Coordinates of C-alpha atoms in Angstrom, one line a residue:
Chain D
M187 CA 0.1 0.4 0.2
V188 CA 0.8 3.7 -1.4
T189 CA 0.4 6.0 1.6
N190 CA -0.5 9.2 1.5
A191 CA -1.3 12.4 3.4
S192 CA -2.4 15.1 1.2
N193 CA -5.1 12.8 -0.7
L194 CA -8.9 13.6 0.6
G195 CA -10.2 10.6 2.2
R196 CA -6.6 8.8 3.1
S197 CA -8.0 5.9 0.9
G198 CA -8.5 5.7 -3.4
L199 CA -11.8 4.2 -3.4
F200 CA -12.9 6.4 -1.0
D201 CA -12.1 9.8 -3.5
W202 CA -12.9 7.6 -6.7
L203 CA -16.2 7.3 -5.3
M204 CA -16.3 11.0 -4.1
Q205 CA -15.3 12.3 -7.8
R206 CA -17.8 10.2 -9.1
F207 CA -20.9 11.0 -6.8
S208 CA -19.9 14.7 -7.1
A209 CA -19.7 14.3 -11.0
V210 CA -23.2 13.4 -10.5
I211 CA -24.5 15.8 -8.4
L212 CA -22.6 18.8 -11.2
G213 CA -24.3 16.7 -13.7
A214 CA -28.0 17.0 -12.1
Y215 CA -27.5 21.1 -10.6
A216 CA -26.2 22.1 -14.9
L217 CA -29.4 20.3 -15.9
C218 CA -31.3 22.0 -13.5
I219 CA -30.0 25.6 -14.1
I220 CA -30.4 24.8 -17.8
G221 CA -33.9 23.4 -17.5
S222 CA -34.5 26.5 -15.8
F223 CA -33.7 28.5 -19.2
V224 CA -35.6 26.2 -21.4
V225 CA -39.1 26.5 -19.2
N226 CA -38.6 30.5 -19.0
P227 CA -36.3 31.1 -21.9
D228 CA -37.5 34.9 -20.9
M229 CA -36.4 35.2 -17.1
N230 CA -35.1 39.2 -16.0
H231 CA -33.0 39.1 -13.8
Q232 CA -35.2 39.5 -10.5
E233 CA -37.1 35.9 -11.3
W234 CA -33.5 34.3 -12.0
K235 CA -33.0 35.9 -8.1
A236 CA -36.4 35.0 -7.4
V237 CA -35.2 31.3 -8.6
F238 CA -31.8 31.4 -6.1
E239 CA -33.6 32.3 -2.6
S240 CA -36.1 29.7 -2.6
N241 CA -34.9 27.4 0.2
V242 CA -34.8 24.3 -2.0
M243 CA -33.1 26.0 -4.6
R244 CA -30.6 26.8 -1.6
I245 CA -29.8 23.9 -0.3
F246 CA -29.2 22.5 -4.2
S247 CA -26.8 25.3 -4.9
L248 CA -24.8 24.8 -1.4
I249 CA -24.4 20.8 -2.3
A250 CA -23.8 21.2 -5.8
L251 CA -21.0 23.8 -4.1
L252 CA -19.2 21.0 -1.9
A253 CA -20.0 18.9 -4.7
L254 CA -17.7 21.2 -6.8
C255 CA -15.2 22.1 -3.7
V256 CA -14.3 18.0 -3.7
H257 CA -14.2 17.4 -7.4
A258 CA -11.8 20.2 -7.5
W259 CA -9.5 18.9 -4.8
V260 CA -9.8 15.1 -6.0
G261 CA -8.5 16.2 -9.5
M262 CA -6.4 19.1 -8.4
W263 CA -4.5 16.6 -5.9
T264 CA -4.3 13.9 -9.4
I265 CA -2.9 16.6 -11.1
S266 CA -0.2 17.7 -9.2
T267 CA 0.6 14.4 -8.3
D268 CA 1.1 12.9 -12.0
Y269 CA 2.5 15.8 -13.0
L270 CA 4.9 17.3 -10.1
T271 CA 6.6 14.0 -9.0
S272 CA 10.5 14.1 -8.5
L273 CA 10.5 12.1 -12.2
Q274 CA 10.1 15.4 -13.9
L275 CA 11.3 17.9 -11.4
G276 CA 13.6 16.2 -9.6
E277 CA 14.8 17.4 -6.1
R278 CA 12.5 20.3 -6.1
A279 CA 9.3 18.1 -6.6
T280 CA 8.1 18.0 -3.1
F281 CA 8.1 21.7 -2.7
F282 CA 6.4 22.1 -5.4
R283 CA 3.7 20.1 -5.6
L284 CA 3.2 21.6 -1.5
L285 CA 2.7 25.3 -2.7
F286 CA 0.6 23.8 -5.5
Q287 CA -1.9 21.5 -3.0
A288 CA -1.6 24.7 -0.8
G289 CA -2.8 27.2 -3.5
C290 CA -5.6 24.9 -5.1
A291 CA -7.2 24.0 -1.4
L292 CA -7.0 28.4 -0.8
I293 CA -8.9 28.8 -4.0
I294 CA -11.4 26.3 -3.2
C295 CA -11.7 27.5 0.1
I296 CA -12.3 30.9 -1.3
Y297 CA -14.0 30.0 -3.7
L298 CA -16.8 27.8 -0.7
I299 CA -16.8 31.1 1.4
W300 CA -17.3 33.4 -1.5
G301 CA -20.3 30.5 -3.0
I302 CA -22.1 30.5 0.7
Q303 CA -22.2 34.2 1.0
I304 CA -23.6 34.5 -2.8
F305 CA -26.2 32.5 -2.3
W306 CA -27.1 32.3 1.6
G307 CA -26.3 36.0 2.2
S308 CA -29.2 38.8 2.1
Chain B
M9 CA 14.3 -1.7 -46.1
L10 CA 16.3 0.8 -43.6
V11 CA 15.8 0.0 -40.2
S12 CA 16.8 2.8 -37.8
I13 CA 17.8 1.1 -34.0
Y14 CA 18.1 3.7 -31.0
R15 CA 21.6 3.5 -29.7
Y16 CA 23.0 4.5 -26.7
N17 CA 25.5 3.5 -24.2
P18 CA 25.0 5.4 -20.7
E19 CA 28.4 4.2 -20.0
T20 CA 30.0 6.5 -23.1
D21 CA 27.5 7.7 -24.8
L22 CA 26.3 11.3 -23.8
K23 CA 22.6 11.0 -25.7
P24 CA 20.7 8.5 -27.6
V25 CA 20.8 8.3 -31.2
M26 CA 19.3 6.5 -33.9
K27 CA 21.3 4.7 -36.0
D28 CA 20.0 3.3 -39.4
I29 CA 21.1 0.3 -40.6
E30 CA 19.9 -1.2 -44.6
I31 CA 18.9 -4.6 -44.9
D32 CA 18.5 -6.8 -47.8
L33 CA 14.9 -8.4 -47.1
P34 CA 14.4 -12.0 -48.9
E35 CA 12.2 -11.8 -51.7
G36 CA 8.2 -13.0 -50.8
K37 CA 8.5 -14.1 -47.2
D38 CA 7.3 -11.5 -44.6
L39 CA 9.2 -11.6 -41.2
M40 CA 8.8 -11.0 -37.6
V41 CA 10.7 -7.8 -36.3
L42 CA 13.1 -10.0 -34.7
D43 CA 14.0 -11.6 -37.9
V44 CA 14.9 -8.3 -39.4
L45 CA 16.5 -7.0 -35.9
E46 CA 18.9 -10.1 -35.9
L47 CA 19.7 -9.4 -40.1
A48 CA 20.9 -5.8 -38.7
K49 CA 22.9 -7.6 -36.0
Q50 CA 24.7 -8.8 -39.0
K51 CA 25.9 -5.9 -39.7
D52 CA 26.9 -4.2 -36.9
S53 CA 27.1 -6.8 -34.2
S54 CA 27.9 -4.6 -30.7
V55 CA 23.7 -3.9 -31.2
A56 CA 22.2 -4.9 -27.9
Y57 CA 18.2 -6.2 -27.3
R58 CA 17.0 -9.0 -25.1
R59 CA 15.4 -12.5 -26.8
S60 CA 15.4 -15.6 -25.8
C61 CA 12.2 -18.3 -27.0
R62 CA 11.5 -16.7 -30.9
E63 CA 8.0 -17.7 -30.5
G64 CA 6.1 -15.0 -27.9
V65 CA 6.6 -16.9 -24.8
C66 CA 9.7 -16.0 -23.0
G67 CA 8.3 -12.3 -22.8
S68 CA 11.7 -10.7 -23.6
D69 CA 12.2 -8.9 -26.7
G70 CA 9.2 -6.5 -26.0
M71 CA 10.5 -3.1 -27.8
N72 CA 8.8 -0.5 -29.3
I73 CA 8.0 -1.0 -32.6
N74 CA 7.5 2.2 -35.1
G75 CA 5.9 3.9 -32.1
T76 CA 3.5 0.8 -30.2
N77 CA 5.3 -1.6 -28.4
G78 CA 5.2 -5.5 -29.3
L79 CA 7.2 -8.7 -28.8
A80 CA 9.5 -8.2 -31.7
C81 CA 9.4 -12.2 -32.5
I82 CA 5.4 -11.8 -32.9
T83 CA 5.2 -9.0 -34.9
P84 CA 5.4 -9.1 -38.7
I85 CA 6.8 -6.4 -40.6
S86 CA 4.1 -6.6 -42.9
Q87 CA 1.7 -5.2 -39.8
V88 CA 3.9 -1.9 -38.6
V89 CA 5.3 -1.1 -41.4
K90 CA 4.1 -0.1 -44.8
P91 CA 6.0 -0.1 -48.0
G92 CA 8.9 2.1 -48.6
K93 CA 8.6 3.4 -44.8
K94 CA 11.4 2.3 -42.4
L95 CA 11.4 0.4 -39.3
V96 CA 11.6 1.6 -36.4
L97 CA 13.0 0.2 -33.0
R98 CA 13.1 1.8 -29.7
P99 CA 13.6 0.4 -26.3
L100 CA 10.0 0.4 -24.1
P101 CA 9.5 3.6 -23.2
G102 CA 9.3 5.2 -19.3
L103 CA 12.1 2.6 -18.0
P104 CA 16.0 3.6 -17.6
V105 CA 18.7 2.6 -20.3
I106 CA 21.1 -0.3 -19.8
R107 CA 22.0 -0.3 -23.2
D108 CA 20.3 -0.1 -27.0
L109 CA 17.2 -1.9 -26.3
V110 CA 17.7 -3.4 -22.9
V111 CA 16.0 -1.7 -20.2
D112 CA 15.7 -1.9 -16.5
L113 CA 12.8 -3.6 -15.4
S114 CA 13.4 -4.0 -11.6
I115 CA 10.9 -1.4 -10.8
F116 CA 8.1 -3.4 -13.1
Y117 CA 9.3 -6.9 -11.0
K118 CA 8.8 -4.3 -8.0
Q119 CA 5.2 -3.8 -8.6
F120 CA 4.6 -7.2 -9.5
E121 CA 5.8 -8.5 -6.5
K122 CA 4.0 -5.8 -4.7
V123 CA 0.7 -7.7 -5.3
K124 CA 2.0 -11.3 -4.0
P125 CA 1.9 -13.2 -6.9
F126 CA 1.6 -16.2 -5.5
L127 CA -1.4 -18.5 -3.8
I128 CA -1.9 -17.7 0.0
N129 CA -4.1 -20.5 1.7
D130 CA -3.9 -21.2 5.5
T131 CA -6.0 -23.8 5.8
T132 CA -4.8 -27.2 5.8
P133 CA -3.9 -28.8 2.4
P134 CA -5.9 -31.9 1.6
A135 CA -3.4 -35.0 0.5
I136 CA -3.1 -34.3 -3.2
E137 CA -4.0 -31.6 -3.7
R138 CA -6.8 -28.4 -3.7
L139 CA -9.6 -29.4 -5.8
Q140 CA -11.6 -26.3 -8.2
S141 CA -14.9 -26.9 -10.2
P142 CA -14.3 -26.5 -14.0
E143 CA -16.4 -22.8 -13.5
D144 CA -13.9 -21.7 -10.5
R145 CA -11.2 -22.6 -13.0
A146 CA -12.4 -20.9 -16.2
K147 CA -12.6 -17.2 -14.1
L148 CA -8.8 -17.7 -14.6
D149 CA -8.7 -17.9 -18.6
G150 CA -7.2 -14.2 -19.4
L151 CA -5.2 -13.9 -16.5
Y152 CA -3.5 -16.2 -16.0
E153 CA -1.2 -16.0 -19.5
C154 CA 0.6 -13.1 -19.0
I155 CA 4.1 -13.3 -19.9
L156 CA 5.3 -10.1 -18.0
C157 CA 6.7 -9.2 -21.1
A158 CA 5.9 -5.6 -20.0
C159 CA 4.5 -4.3 -23.0
C160 CA 1.4 -3.1 -21.1
S161 CA 2.9 -1.2 -18.5
T162 CA 5.8 1.0 -20.4
N163 CA 3.1 2.0 -22.7
C164 CA 0.8 3.3 -19.8
P165 CA 1.2 6.6 -19.0
S166 CA 0.0 6.5 -15.4
F167 CA 2.7 3.7 -15.6
W168 CA 5.5 6.7 -16.5
W169 CA 3.9 9.1 -14.3
N170 CA 4.0 7.1 -11.4
P171 CA 6.1 3.9 -11.9
D172 CA 7.1 3.7 -8.2
K173 CA 3.6 3.6 -6.5
F174 CA 1.3 2.8 -9.7
I175 CA 1.3 -0.9 -9.8
G176 CA 1.1 -1.3 -13.3
P177 CA -1.5 -3.3 -15.7
A178 CA 1.0 -6.0 -15.9
G179 CA 1.0 -6.5 -12.0
L180 CA -2.7 -5.4 -11.7
L181 CA -4.0 -8.0 -14.1
Q182 CA -1.9 -10.5 -11.6
A183 CA -3.2 -9.4 -8.7
Y184 CA -6.7 -9.8 -10.0
R185 CA -6.0 -13.7 -11.5
F186 CA -5.4 -14.5 -7.1
L187 CA -8.0 -12.9 -6.5
A188 CA -10.7 -14.2 -8.7
D189 CA -9.3 -18.0 -7.4
T190 CA -11.4 -19.3 -5.3
R191 CA -8.5 -21.8 -3.8
D192 CA -6.7 -18.2 -2.3
T193 CA -8.1 -17.0 1.1
A194 CA -6.5 -13.2 1.0
D195 CA -8.5 -11.7 -0.8
A196 CA -9.3 -9.1 2.1
E197 CA -5.5 -8.3 3.0
R198 CA -4.9 -8.1 -1.2
L199 CA -7.7 -5.6 -1.1
A200 CA -6.4 -3.8 1.9
D201 CA -2.9 -3.7 0.1
L202 CA -4.7 -2.3 -3.1
D203 CA -7.1 0.7 -1.4
D204 CA -4.8 3.8 -1.6
P205 CA -5.0 6.4 -4.3
F206 CA -2.2 4.7 -6.5
S207 CA -1.7 0.8 -6.5
V208 CA -5.1 0.5 -8.7
F209 CA -6.9 4.4 -8.6
R210 CA -4.6 5.6 -10.6
C211 CA -5.5 3.9 -13.7
R212 CA -7.5 6.3 -16.3
G213 CA -8.7 3.9 -18.7
I214 CA -6.9 4.7 -21.4
M215 CA -6.4 1.0 -22.2
N216 CA -3.0 1.1 -23.8
C217 CA -3.0 -1.7 -22.0
V218 CA -5.8 -3.7 -24.0
A219 CA -4.1 -2.6 -27.8
V220 CA -0.8 -3.3 -27.2
C221 CA -1.0 -6.8 -24.8
P222 CA 0.5 -9.1 -27.4
K223 CA -1.3 -12.1 -25.9
G224 CA -4.7 -10.4 -26.7
L225 CA -5.3 -9.7 -22.7
N226 CA -7.5 -7.6 -21.4
P227 CA -6.0 -5.7 -18.2
T228 CA -7.9 -2.4 -18.2
R229 CA -11.5 -5.4 -17.3
A230 CA -9.2 -6.8 -14.9
I231 CA -8.5 -3.8 -12.9
G232 CA -12.9 -2.6 -13.6
H233 CA -12.7 -6.8 -11.1
I234 CA -10.5 -5.3 -8.9
R235 CA -12.5 -1.7 -8.2
S236 CA -16.0 -3.5 -8.0
M237 CA -14.4 -6.3 -5.2
L238 CA -13.2 -3.0 -3.5
I239 CA -16.1 -1.5 -3.6
Q240 CA -18.2 -4.6 -2.5
H241 CA -15.9 -4.8 0.8
G242 CA -15.1 -1.2 1.4
T243 CA -18.7 -0.3 1.3

């Protein structure tokens, strides 16, 4: 077994399942948004805002936002461990990989907090 | 026919070069790549490559033939070279070159060793042998035939990126060969060893392994079965 401390759930299976579950949630959310445009093509800003102010849509948006964060972290972590390795970068690989992962984690946190403010703010 | 061969001796050469050798092919015969290589060696005896059985059983002469991995002894030149074009031979990609077409397979064997490629059964053995029904034995078809030529693993981008962590298609085919064996009792331990982000889950389903396997095996399907077993045991 290859141990790793920075992947999402310490288990390959957990990360793999979460990536797929989050993809399904994001797909459903995308269909929901596209569907609302198809059903109401002449929607103005006020109507659009009202859709997202309903409690159901707020919860769904938050779940989709969390799914996006999970999906992004699993994906970016995988990219970093595929391309930022000692084979490509030599001894400096660990530094650059951790820097990249920390940067991704920071951006994901910012998007999560910002998203919650947008969907749940007044 | 022009044969372009990768030449490199890490002890004396600064970098690898491709060397062209002109070969006279016998009329009306479709030679195997290994035969052409033997003819090339008659012109330049310093060309280094592995070979043994010359019938696709030993797996020694795995190499990159015009961009695709394969066994030189069972690959006809008509299959890989268009008329008038040259035959380009390189070592298996992603592994350190020892000399010319000979690569260091240590890391490939290390990954193979990780999957414990032997039967584990702690129960008392019967007097003669552990019996298996024909149906259970049939589950091993398509798994046991692997000759460890390394064509699949060295054609896999995930193995190029993480050869020290990702077991690779050849090793995982063998892992499933023992997971599928009804005589083996170590499924739980075997699966626990594979449940990390690298060993199995680095497989992206690219299926290069399936495309190049000289024995026509399907490591991607075996990896899918391992994933299913991990889900059954781990959720």
